Each structure stands twice: as structure tokens, then as C-alpha cells.
Coordinates of C-alpha atoms and ligand atoms in Angstrom, one line a residue:
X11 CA 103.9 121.5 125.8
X12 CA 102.3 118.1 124.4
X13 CA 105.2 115.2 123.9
X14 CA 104.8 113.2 121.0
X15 CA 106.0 109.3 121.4
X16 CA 106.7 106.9 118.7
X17 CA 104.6 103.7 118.1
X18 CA 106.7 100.9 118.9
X19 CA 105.7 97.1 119.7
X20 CA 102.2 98.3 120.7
X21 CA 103.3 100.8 123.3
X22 CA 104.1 104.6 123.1
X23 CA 107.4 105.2 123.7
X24 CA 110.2 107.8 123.6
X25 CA 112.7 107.7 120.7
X26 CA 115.8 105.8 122.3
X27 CA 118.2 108.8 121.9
X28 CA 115.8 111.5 124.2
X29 CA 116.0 113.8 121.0
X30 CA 112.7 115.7 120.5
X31 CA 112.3 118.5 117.4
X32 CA 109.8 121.2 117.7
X33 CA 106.3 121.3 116.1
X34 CA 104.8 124.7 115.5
X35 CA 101.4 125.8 115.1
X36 CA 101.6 127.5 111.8
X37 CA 98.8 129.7 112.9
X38 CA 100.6 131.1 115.4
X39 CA 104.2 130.4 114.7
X40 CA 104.4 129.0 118.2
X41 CA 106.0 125.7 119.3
X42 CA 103.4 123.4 120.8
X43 CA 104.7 120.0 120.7
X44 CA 108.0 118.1 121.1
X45 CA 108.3 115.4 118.2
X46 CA 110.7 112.4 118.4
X47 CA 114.1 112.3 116.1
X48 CA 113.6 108.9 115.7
X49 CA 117.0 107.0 114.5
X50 CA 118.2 103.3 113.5
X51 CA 117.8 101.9 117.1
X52 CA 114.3 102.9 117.1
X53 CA 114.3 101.6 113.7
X54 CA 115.2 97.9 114.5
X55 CA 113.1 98.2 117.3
X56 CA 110.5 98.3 115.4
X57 CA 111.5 95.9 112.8
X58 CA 112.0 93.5 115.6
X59 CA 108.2 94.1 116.6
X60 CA 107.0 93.7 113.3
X61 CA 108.7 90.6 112.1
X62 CA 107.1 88.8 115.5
X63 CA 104.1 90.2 114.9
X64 CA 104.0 89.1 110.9
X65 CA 103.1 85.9 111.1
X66 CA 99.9 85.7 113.2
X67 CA 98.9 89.2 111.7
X68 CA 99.5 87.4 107.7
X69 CA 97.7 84.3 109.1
X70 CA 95.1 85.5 109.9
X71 CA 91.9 85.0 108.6
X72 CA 90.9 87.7 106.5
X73 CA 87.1 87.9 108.4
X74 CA 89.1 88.4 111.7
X75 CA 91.8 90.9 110.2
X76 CA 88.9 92.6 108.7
X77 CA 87.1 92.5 112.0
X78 CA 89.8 94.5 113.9
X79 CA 90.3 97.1 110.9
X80 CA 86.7 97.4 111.4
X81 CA 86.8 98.5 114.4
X82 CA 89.8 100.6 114.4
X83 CA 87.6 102.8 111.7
X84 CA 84.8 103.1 114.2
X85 CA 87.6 104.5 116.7
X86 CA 88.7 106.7 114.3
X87 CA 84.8 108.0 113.2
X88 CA 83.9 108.4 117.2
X89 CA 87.3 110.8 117.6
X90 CA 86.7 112.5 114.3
X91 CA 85.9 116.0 116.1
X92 CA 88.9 115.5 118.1
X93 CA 90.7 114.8 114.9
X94 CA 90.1 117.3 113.3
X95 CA 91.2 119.8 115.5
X96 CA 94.1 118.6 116.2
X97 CA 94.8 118.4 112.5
X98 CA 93.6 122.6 112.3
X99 CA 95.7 123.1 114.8
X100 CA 98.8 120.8 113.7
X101 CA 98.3 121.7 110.1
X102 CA 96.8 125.6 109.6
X103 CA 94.1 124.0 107.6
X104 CA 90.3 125.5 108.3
X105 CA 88.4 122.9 110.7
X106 CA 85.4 122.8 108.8
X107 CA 87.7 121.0 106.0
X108 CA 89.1 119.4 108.8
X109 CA 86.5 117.7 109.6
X110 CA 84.9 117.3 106.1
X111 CA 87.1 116.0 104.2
X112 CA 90.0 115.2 106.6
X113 CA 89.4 113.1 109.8
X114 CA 86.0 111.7 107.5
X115 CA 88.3 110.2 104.9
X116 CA 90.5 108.9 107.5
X117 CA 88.2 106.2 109.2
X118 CA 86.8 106.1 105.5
X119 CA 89.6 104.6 104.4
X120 CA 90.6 102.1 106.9
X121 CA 86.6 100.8 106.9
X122 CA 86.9 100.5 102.9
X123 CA 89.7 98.6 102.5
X124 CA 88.6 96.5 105.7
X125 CA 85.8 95.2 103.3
X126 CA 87.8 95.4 100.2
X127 CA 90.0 92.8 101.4
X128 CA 87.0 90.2 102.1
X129 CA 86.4 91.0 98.2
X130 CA 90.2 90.6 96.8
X131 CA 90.4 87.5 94.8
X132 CA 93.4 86.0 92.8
X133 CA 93.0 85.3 88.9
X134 CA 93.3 82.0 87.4
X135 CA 94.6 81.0 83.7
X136 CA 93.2 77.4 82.1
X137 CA 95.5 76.0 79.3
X138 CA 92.7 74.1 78.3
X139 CA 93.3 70.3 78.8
X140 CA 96.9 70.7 79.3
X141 CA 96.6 72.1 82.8
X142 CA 96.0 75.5 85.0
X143 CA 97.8 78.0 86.3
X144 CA 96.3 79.8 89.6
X145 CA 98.0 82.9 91.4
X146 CA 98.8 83.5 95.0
X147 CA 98.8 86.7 96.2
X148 CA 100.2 86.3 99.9
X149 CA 101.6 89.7 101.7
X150 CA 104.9 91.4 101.0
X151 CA 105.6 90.7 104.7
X152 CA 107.3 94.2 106.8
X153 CA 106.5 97.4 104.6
X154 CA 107.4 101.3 104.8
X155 CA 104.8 103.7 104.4
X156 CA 106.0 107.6 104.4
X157 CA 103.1 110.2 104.2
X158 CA 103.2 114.3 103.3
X159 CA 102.0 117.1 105.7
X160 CA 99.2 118.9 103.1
X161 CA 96.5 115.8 104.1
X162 CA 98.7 114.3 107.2
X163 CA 96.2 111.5 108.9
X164 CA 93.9 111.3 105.7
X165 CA 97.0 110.1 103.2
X166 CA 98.6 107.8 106.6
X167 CA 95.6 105.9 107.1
X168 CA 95.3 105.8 102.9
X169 CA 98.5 103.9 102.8
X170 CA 98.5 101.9 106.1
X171 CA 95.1 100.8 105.5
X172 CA 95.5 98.7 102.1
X173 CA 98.9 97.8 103.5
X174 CA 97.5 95.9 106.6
X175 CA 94.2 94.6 105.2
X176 CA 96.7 92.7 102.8
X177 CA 98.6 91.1 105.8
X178 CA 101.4 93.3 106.1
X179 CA 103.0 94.7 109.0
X180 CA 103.8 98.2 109.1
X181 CA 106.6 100.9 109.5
X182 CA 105.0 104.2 109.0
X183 CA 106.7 107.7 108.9
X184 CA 104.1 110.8 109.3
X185 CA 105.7 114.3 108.3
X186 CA 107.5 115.4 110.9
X187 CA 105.9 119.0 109.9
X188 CA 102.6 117.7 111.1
X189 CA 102.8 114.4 113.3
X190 CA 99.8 114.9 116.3
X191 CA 96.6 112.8 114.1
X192 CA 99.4 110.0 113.7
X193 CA 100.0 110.3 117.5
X194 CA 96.5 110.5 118.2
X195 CA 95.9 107.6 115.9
X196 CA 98.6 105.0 117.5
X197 CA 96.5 105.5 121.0
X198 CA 93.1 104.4 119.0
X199 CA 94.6 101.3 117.9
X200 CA 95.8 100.3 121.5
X201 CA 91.6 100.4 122.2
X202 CA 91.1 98.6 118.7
X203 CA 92.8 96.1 120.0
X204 CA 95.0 95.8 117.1
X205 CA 97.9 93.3 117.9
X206 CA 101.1 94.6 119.2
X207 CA 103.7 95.2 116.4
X208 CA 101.3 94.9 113.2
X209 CA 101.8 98.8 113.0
X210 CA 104.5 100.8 114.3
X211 CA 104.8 104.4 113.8
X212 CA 108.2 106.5 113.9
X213 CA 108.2 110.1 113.7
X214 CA 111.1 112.7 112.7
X215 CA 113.0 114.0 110.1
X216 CA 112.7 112.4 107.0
X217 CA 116.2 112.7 106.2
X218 CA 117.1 110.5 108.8
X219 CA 113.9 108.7 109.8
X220 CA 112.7 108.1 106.4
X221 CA 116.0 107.5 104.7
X222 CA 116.9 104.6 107.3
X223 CA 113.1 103.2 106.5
X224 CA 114.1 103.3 102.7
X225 CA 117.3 101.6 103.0
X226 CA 116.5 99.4 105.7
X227 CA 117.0 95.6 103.9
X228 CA 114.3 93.7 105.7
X229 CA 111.8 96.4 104.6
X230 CA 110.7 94.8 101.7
X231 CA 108.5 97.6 99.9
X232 CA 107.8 101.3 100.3
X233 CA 104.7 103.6 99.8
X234 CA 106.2 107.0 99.4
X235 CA 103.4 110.5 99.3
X236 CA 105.8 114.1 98.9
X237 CA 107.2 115.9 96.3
X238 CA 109.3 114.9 93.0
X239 CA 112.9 115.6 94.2
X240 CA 112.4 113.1 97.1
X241 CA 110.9 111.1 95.3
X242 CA 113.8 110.4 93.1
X243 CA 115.8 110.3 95.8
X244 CA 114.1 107.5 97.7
X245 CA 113.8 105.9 93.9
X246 CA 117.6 105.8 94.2
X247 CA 118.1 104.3 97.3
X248 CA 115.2 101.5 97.0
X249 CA 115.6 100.6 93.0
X250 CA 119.4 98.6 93.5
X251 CA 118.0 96.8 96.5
X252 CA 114.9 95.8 94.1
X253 CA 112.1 97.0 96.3
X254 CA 108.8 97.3 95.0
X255 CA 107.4 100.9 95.4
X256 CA 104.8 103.1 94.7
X257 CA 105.2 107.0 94.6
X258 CA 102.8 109.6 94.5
X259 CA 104.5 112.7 93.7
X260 CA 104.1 116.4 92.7
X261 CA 101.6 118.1 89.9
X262 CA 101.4 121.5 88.6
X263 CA 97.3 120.3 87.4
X264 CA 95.5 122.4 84.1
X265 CA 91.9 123.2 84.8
X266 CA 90.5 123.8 81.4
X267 CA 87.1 126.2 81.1
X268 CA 85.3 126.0 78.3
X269 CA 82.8 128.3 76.9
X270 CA 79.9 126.1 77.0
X271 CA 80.1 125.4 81.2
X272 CA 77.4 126.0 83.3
X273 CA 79.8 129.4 84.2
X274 CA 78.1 129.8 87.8
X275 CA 78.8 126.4 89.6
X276 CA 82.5 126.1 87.5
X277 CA 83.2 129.3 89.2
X278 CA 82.4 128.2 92.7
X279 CA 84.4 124.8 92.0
X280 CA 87.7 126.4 90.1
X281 CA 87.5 128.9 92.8
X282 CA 87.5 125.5 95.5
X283 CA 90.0 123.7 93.1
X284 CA 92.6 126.1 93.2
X285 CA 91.9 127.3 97.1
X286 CA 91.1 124.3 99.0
X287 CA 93.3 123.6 101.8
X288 CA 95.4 127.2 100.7
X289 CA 96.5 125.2 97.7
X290 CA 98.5 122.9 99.2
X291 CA 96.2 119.2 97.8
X292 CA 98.8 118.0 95.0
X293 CA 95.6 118.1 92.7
X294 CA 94.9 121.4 93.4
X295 CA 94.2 123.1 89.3
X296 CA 97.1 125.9 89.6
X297 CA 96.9 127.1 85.9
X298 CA 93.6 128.0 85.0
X299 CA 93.1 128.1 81.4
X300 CA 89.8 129.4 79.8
X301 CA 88.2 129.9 76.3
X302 CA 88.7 133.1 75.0
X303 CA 85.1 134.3 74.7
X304 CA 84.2 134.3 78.7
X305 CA 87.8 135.4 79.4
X306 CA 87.0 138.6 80.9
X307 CA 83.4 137.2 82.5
X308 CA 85.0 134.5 83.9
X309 CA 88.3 136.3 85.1
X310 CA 85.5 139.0 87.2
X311 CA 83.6 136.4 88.4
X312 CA 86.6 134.0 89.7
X313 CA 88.4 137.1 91.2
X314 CA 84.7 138.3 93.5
X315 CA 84.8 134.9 95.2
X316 CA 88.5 134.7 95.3
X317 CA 88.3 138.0 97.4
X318 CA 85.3 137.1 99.4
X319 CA 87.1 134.0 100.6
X320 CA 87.0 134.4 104.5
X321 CA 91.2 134.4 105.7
X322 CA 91.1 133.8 109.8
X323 CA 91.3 131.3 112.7
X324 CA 91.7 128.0 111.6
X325 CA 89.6 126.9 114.6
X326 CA 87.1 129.1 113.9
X327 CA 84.3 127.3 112.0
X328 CA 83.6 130.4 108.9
X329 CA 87.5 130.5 108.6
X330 CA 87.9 129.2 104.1
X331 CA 91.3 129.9 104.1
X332 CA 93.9 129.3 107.2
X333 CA 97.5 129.1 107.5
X334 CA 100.4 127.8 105.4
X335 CA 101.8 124.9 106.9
X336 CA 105.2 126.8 108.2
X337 CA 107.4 129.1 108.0
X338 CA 109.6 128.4 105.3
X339 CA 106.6 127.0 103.6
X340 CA 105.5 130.2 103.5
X341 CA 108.8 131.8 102.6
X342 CA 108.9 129.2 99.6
X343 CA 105.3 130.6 98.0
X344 CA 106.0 134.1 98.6
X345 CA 109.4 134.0 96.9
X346 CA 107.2 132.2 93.7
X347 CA 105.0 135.0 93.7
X348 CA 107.9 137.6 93.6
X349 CA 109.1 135.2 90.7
X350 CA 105.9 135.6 88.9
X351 CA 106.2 139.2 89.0
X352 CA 110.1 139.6 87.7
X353 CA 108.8 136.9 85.0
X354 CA 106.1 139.8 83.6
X355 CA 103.0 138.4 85.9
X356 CA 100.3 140.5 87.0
X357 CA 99.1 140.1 90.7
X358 CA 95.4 140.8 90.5
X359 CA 94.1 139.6 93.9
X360 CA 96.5 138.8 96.9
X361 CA 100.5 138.0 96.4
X362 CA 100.9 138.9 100.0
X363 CA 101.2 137.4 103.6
X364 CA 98.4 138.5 106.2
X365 CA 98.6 139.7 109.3
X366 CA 95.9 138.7 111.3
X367 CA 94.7 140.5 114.7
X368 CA 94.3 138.5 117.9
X369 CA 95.9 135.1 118.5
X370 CA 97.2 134.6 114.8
X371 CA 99.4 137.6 114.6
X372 CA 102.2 136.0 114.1
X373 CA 101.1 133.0 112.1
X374 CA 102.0 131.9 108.7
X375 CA 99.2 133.5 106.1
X376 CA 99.4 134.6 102.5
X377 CA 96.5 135.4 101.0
X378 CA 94.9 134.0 97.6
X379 CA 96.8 135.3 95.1
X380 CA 95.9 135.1 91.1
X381 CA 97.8 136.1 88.9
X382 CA 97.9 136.4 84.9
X383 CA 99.8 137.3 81.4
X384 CA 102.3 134.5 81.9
X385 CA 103.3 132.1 78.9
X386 CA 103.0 128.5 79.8
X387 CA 107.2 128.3 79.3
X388 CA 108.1 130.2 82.5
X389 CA 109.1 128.6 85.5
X390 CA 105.5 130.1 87.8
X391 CA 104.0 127.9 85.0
X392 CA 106.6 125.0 85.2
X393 CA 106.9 124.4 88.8
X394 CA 105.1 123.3 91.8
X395 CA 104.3 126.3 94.4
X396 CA 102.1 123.8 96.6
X397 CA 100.1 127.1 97.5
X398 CA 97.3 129.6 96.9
X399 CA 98.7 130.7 93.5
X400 CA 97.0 130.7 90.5
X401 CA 97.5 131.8 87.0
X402 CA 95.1 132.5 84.8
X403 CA 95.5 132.3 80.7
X404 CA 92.8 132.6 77.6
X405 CA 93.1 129.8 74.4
X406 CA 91.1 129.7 71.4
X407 CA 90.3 126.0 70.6
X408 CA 90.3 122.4 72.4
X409 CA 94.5 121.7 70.3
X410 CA 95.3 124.7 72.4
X411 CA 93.8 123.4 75.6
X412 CA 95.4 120.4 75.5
X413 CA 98.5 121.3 74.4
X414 CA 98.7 124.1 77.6
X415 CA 97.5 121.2 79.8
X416 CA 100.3 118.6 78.5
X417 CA 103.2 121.2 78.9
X418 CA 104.7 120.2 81.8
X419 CA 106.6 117.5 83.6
X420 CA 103.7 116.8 85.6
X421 CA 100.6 114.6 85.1
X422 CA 98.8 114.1 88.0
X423 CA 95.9 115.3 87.7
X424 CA 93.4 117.8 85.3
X425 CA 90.2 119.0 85.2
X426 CA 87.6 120.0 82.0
X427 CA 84.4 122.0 82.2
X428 CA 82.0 121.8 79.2
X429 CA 78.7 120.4 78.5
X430 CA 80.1 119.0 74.7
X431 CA 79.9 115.8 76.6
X432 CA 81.8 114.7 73.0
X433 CA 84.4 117.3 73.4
X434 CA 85.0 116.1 77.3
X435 CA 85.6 112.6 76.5
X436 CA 87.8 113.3 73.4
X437 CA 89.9 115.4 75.5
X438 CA 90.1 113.1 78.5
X439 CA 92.0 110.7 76.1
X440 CA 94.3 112.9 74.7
X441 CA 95.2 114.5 78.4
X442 CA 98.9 113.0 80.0
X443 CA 97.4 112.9 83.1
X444 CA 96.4 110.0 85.9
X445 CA 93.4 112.0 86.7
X446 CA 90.8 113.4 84.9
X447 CA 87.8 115.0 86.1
X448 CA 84.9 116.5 84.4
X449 CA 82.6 118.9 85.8
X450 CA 83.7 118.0 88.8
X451 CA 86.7 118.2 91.4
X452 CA 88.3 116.3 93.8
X453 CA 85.2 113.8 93.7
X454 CA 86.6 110.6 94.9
X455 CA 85.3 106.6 94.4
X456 CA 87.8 104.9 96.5
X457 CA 87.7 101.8 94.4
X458 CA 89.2 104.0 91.3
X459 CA 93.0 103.7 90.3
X460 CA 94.7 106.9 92.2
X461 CA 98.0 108.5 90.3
X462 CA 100.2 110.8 88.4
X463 CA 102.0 110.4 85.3
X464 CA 105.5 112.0 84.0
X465 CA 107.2 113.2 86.9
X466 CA 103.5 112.9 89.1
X467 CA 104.6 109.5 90.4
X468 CA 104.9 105.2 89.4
X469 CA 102.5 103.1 90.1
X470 CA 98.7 103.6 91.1
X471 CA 97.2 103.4 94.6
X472 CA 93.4 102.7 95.5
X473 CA 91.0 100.2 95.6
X474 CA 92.5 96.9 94.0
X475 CA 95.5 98.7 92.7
X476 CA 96.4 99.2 96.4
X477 CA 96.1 95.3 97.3
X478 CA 97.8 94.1 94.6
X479 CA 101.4 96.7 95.6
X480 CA 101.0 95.6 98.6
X481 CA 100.5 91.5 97.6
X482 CA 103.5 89.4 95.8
X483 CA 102.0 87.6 92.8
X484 CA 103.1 84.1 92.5
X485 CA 101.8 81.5 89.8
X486 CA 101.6 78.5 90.3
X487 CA 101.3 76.2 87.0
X488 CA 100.0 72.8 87.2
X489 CA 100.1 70.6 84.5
X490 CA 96.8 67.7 83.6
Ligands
NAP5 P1 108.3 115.8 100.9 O1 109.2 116.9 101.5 O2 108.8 115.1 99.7 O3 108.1 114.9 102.2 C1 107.2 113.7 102.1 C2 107.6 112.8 103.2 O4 108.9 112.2 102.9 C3 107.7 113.4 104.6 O5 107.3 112.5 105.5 C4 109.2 113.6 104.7 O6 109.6 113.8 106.0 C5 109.7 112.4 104.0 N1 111.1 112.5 103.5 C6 111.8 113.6 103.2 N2 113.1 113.2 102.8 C7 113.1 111.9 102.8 C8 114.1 110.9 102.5 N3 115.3 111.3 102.1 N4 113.9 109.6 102.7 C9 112.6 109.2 103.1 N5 111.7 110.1 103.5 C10 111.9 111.4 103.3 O7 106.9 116.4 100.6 P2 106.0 117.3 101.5 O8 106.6 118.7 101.4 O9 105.8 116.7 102.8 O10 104.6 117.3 100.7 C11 104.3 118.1 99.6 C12 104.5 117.3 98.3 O11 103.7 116.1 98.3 C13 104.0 118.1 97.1 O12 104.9 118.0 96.1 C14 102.7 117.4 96.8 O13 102.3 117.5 95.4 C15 103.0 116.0 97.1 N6 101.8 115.2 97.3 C16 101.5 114.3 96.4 C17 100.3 113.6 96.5 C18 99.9 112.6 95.5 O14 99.0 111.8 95.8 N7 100.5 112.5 94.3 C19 99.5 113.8 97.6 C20 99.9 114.8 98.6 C21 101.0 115.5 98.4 P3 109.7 115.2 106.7 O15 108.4 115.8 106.6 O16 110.2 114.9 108.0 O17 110.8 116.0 105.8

């Protein structure tokens, strides 16, 4: 049994009170780990460590700070294999995508904004011979990051990483649903050398963990990734103390198919858009929409690959589509699918859990499920399942595509294939989302604005949109 430690002061520590929750393999359904129910002691521990270690950290120069963050990315990219499995493991998620896209964006992220910082400048604004006004941007001082368990060390390190750069010091709060890559993570930062106290990680429940962060008053802003309903709830706790915050939140993302795609490569990437990581990226496209006249072509096609996708192992390296991430996870996306059904759906691949021979008997699988003849008004339609759940539905003209995609409370993210290069940008402009990509998915410039719309999230995270949260403009006017 592996003990997970908190992140404290530079050292890896127990959580004060001895209490430990369980971590599961959702493969197997088997406790592995023993995770620390952090509470408020542990808390102003770590405040205590991070307000000592604020203002050499924010002093800094930036070369230097750069310099460590540097080399806490080449940490990360030399354990990236043993990153990845852990995160398989921790997660259910296929290693291949562990490794791909998971443990690569992780020290991808920390080395971008390690030289994003060196490029960060302030703006100035002349009033011609009157005078000049110039702004600071100086760091917020201690902030809270709290991160999901769908991309669990690739979304830490893609909050922490802007956070520090920008001279902050650090209260982080992995899911307690999948907290090993944050462990992992706090022991390459002891051999980055990065100072005691500039980061402190705290793991448990985030109704106590994460609620203390949120209202804890020396915590000056927070950086929240998980669904919509805690996301107003944290919204409610930190807007009457008047911290700043960002929140990236839920979708329910429209992928739009137009008769004019190149139909063989959409296939493969709907198929990957709806699939990847068992559905659970919040800009996975879970309502597929598509042009009338390849309805039926399309629908064949889609549904081959959808059934050839290979349901095993995680660790095993041909294994597309692993495990949910737990049981009542699990529980949550079967009972939408059973929704879909009494709501006049029909299943036409899937809508089932698998039972696996071997060493994942007993873990958490359901396999891809699609599913069509629902109206955009029902709930399947409406709501997030956060799973491999698809519907599929025809429309006759680009109004009716963008009126599908638009019908929810949700604007996170979309997706349009056509070659009527017009019709894509015309659509991209009328689409309520923060996210639009066009023959493409889930391709990512880290220097582009990240974020939902609606009830997808406030604010915007990436590149300079990143630095700026997580810097305090102040102007400073001076007059001739
Ligand atoms: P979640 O239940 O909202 O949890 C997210 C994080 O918040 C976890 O660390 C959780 O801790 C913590 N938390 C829960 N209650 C809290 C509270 N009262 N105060 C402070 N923290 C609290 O979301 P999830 O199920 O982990 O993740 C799935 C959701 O994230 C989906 O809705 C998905 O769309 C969304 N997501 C959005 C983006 C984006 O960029 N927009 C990216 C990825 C995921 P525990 O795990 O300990 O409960």
C-alpha cells in the first residue's frame, strides 16, 4: 500500500490529523494508496510556508525564477514514463495517452510559461505632453489552485505553472480521486531545487480541503478546474471576500459535420473527439450533429471505428479505451445512458459496462456507447455525462447547426468540419463558445486564450491571459 504525503514547507509530510482516505485503481476497483484528509491545521501550515517564502520567491529576478522552473520541466520530461504510468494506473486512462498527451503536456507547460514570463511586459499609456501613465503588474502574492481528476498532473502543472512564473506562491489541491502524479510531482521539485514553501500541495477531499483553501482570507485568488455546480459554489464563497478567480467549468461541446468534409479523416477525429480519454476531456464533442445528406454514411462509418476501438488494460500499450475513473463515476454514466433510453434514445453501439478477463475483472468499464433519435431539448442532450456517450442527430442547413450547437447552457468548446472555408469562419462567429476548432480537435497553441462561455466558466487561462490572473494591475500616472 503506497502512502501519499502532503507538500508542506518543502518537505513531505503526513496530514496533522493521521487521517488517510483510500485511492482506488479504477481498473481494478482495488485500493492502492492511502491519501491525506488534509484539514485547516495543515492549511495554515502551509500558509505559514508560503508567506515566508513570498518574498524571495516574488523578488526574484525573473532569469533566476525562470531558471528553476526550467529545470523543474526537465525533471518532469526525464520522469515522463514514470508519469505516465502512474497516471494509467491512478486514473484508468490508456498509457499510450498517458504518455502522449498527459505527462508530455505536463513538463510542457511548466517549460512554456518558464519562458513566457521572460517575455511578459506591462503596457504603457502617453497623454501626450501632459504626462504618462505606466502599469505594474507585481504578483498577487499566496494563491489557490484546485485541479479535476479527467487530466490530473497535466491541468495542476497548467495552473501552478503561470501561477509561479508570475511570482506567486502556491496552495495547490489535486483531486483527491486521482492524487499520485501530484505526489510524484512534489518529490521532483525537492531535486529542482525549488525553494521551500514557493509551492505546497494539500491533498483530500475537496469539501473540506478545498473549501478551507477557498475561504481561507490570506489566500488572495483562486484557479478553480471541475464541474459547474462547484463551481458556483466556490463562486459563492470567494465573490463577498472579493477574490479574483478564474473557473474553468463544464461543456456539453456540438461537433458539427458538414457534407463537404474530407469524410475519412473527420471520422477518425469525431470518433477521437468523442472517445478520447473514455469521454471524460471537458471538450470532448458529445452531440454529434451532421448534414443530412451523409447522415447514414457517416452514422456506418463512425459506428465501425467506434466498435473497433480496443477496451483493455490500461497499462497495456494497444489498450484505446480504459477505465472510468471510479465507481460511482461509473454509476453516474450508466444511469445517463438508462436516461437516454426512457427519453426515446436508441443505443446503437455499447450503453453497457464491460467485464474484462484477467486482472481488470472487477474494474470500472463501460463501453463506447452512441446513441441517436433524441431532440436537442432533453436532459442526455442538456447535461454533462463526462463519459463515452454520444448522440448523434442529422440538420439540414448551417441556421440549424448553429442553432443545435448554441442550445445549451454550455460554451466551452465546438468543433466544425467543412472545406467552405467561408462557411467555417462565418459560423465560428456566430458559435457561443470559448473554443472553436476547425478541422481539427483538441489542437493546442499554449499561447492562445483557454475558456468556456455560459455556464463553461469566467475568465480565460493560457498564455498571457494566465499571467495577467495571476498579476495585480496597478497604474501609475505621472503628470509632465
Ligand atoms: P469537481 O467535482 O467539480 O472537482 C474539481 C476539484 O474541486 C476537485 O479537486 C475537487 O476535490 C474540488 N472540490 C470539490 N468540492 C469543492 C469545494 N466545495 N471547494 C473547493 N474545492 C472543491 O470536478 P471533477 O468531477 O473533478 O471534474 C470533472 C469536471 O471538470 C467536469 O465537469 C469537466 O467538464 C470539468 N473540467 C473542465 C475543464 C475546463 O478546462 N473547462 C477541464 C477539465 C475538467 P475532490 O476531487 O476531492 O472532490
Amino acid at each position: 500500500m503506497q502512502i501519499i504525503n502532503n507538500f508542506i514547507d518543502g518537505e513531505l509530510i503526513p496530514p496533522s490529523s493521521q487521517q488517510f482516505l483510500e485511492n482506488v485503481e479504477p481498473a481494478t476497483g482495488n485500493v492502492y494508496s492511502q491519501i491525506p484528509e488534509s484539514n485547516r491545521d495543515d492549511l495554515s501550515h502551509a500558509v505559514a510556508a508560503a508567506k515566508k517564502a513570498l518574498p524571495e520567491w516574488s523578488g526574484m529576478s525573473i532569469e533566476d525564477r525562470a531558471r528553476i522552473l526550467t529545470r523543474l520541466a526537465d525533471e518532469v520530461e526525464n520522469a515522463s514514463d514514470e508519469l505516465a504510468k502512474a497516471e494509467a494506473i491512478d486514473n484508468g486512462k490508456p498509457i499510450s495517452l498517458a504518455k502522449a498527451v498527459d505527462s508530455y503536456r505536463a513538463s510542457a507547460n511548466i517549460r512554456f510559461f518558464a519562458q513566457a514570463i521572460t517575455q511578459f511586459s506591462s503596457e504603457s499609456h502617453s497623454m501626450g505632453n501632459e504626462g504618462i501613465n505606466y502599469t505594474l503588474r507585481d504578483p498577487i502574492g499566496i494563491v489557490g489552485t484546485i485541479s479535476p481528476w479527467n487530466l490530473p498532473l497535466y491541468l495542476f502543472t497548467w495552473k501552478i505553472a503561470p501561477a509561479l512564473a508570475a511570482g506567486n506562491v502556491v496552495i495547490a489541491k489535486p483531486s483527491e480521486v486521482t492524487p499520485m502524479t501530484a505526489f510524484l510531482f512534489s518529490k521532483l521539485c525537492v531535486k529542482a531545487g525549488l525553494p521551500r514553501g514557493v509551492l505546497n500541495i494539500l491533498h483530500g477531499s475537496g469539501g473540506n480541503i478545498g473549501q478551507a483553501i477557498v475561504e481561507h482570507p490570506e489566500i488572495k485568488a483562486i484557479s478553480f478546474t471541475g464541474g459547474t455546480a462547484t463551481g458556483k459554489k466556490l463562486a459563492a464563497t470567494a465573490a463577498p471576500m472579493f477574490k479574483k478567480l478564474s473557473l474553468e467549468l463544464g461543456g456539453k461541446n456540438p461537433t458539427l459535420v458538414f457534407a463537404d468534409c474530407d469524410f475519412e479523416s473527420t471520422v477518425n477525429q469525431v470518433v477521437r473527439s468523442a472517445f478520447a480519454n473514455q469521454g471524460q476531456i471537458c471538450l470532448c464533442g458529445s452531440r454529434i450533429y451532421i448534414e443530412r445528406p451523409i447522415y447514414e454514411k457517416f452514422k456506418e462509418a463512425f459506428l465501425r471505428q467506434v466498435e473497433d476501438l480496443k477496451i483493455g488494460d490500461p497499462l497495456e500499450l494497444s489498450t484505446q479505451h480504459g477505465a472510468l475513473v471510479s465507481q460511482p463515476h461509473m454509476d453516474k454514466v450508466l444511469s445517463y445512458i438508462e436516461l437516454a433510453k426512457k427519453e426515446g434514445g436508441q443505443v446503437l453501439t455499447g450503453g453497457e459496462r464491460i467485464t474484462l478477463k484477467g486482472r481488470c475483472e472487477t474494474g470500472f468499464f463501460v463501453s463506447p456507447t452512441v446513441i441517436e433519435g433524441l431532440p436537442l431539448s432533453c436532459r442526455t442532450n442538456q447535461e454533462e455525462i463526462f463519459g463515452p456517450v454520444c448522440t448523434l442527430q442529422p440538420f439540414d442547413n448551417d441556421d440549424e447547426a448553429v442553432s443545435l450547437a448554441n442550445g445549451t447552457e454550455y460554451g466551452l468548446a465546438t468543433s466544425v468540419w467543412s472545406n467552405n472555408l467561408s462557411r467555417c469562419h462565418r459560423l465560428a462567429k456566430q458559435l457561443d463558445f470559448g473554443i472553436v476548432w476547425i478541422n481539427c480537435w483538441l489542437q493546442r497553441d499554449l499561447r492562445t486564450p483557454f475558456g468556456g462561455v455560459k455556464a463553461s466558466g469566467v475568465g480565460r487561462e493560457g498564455g498571457l491571459e494566465a499571467l495577467r490572473f495571476f498579476t495585480e494591475p496597478k497604474n501609475v500616472c505621472v503628470k509632465y
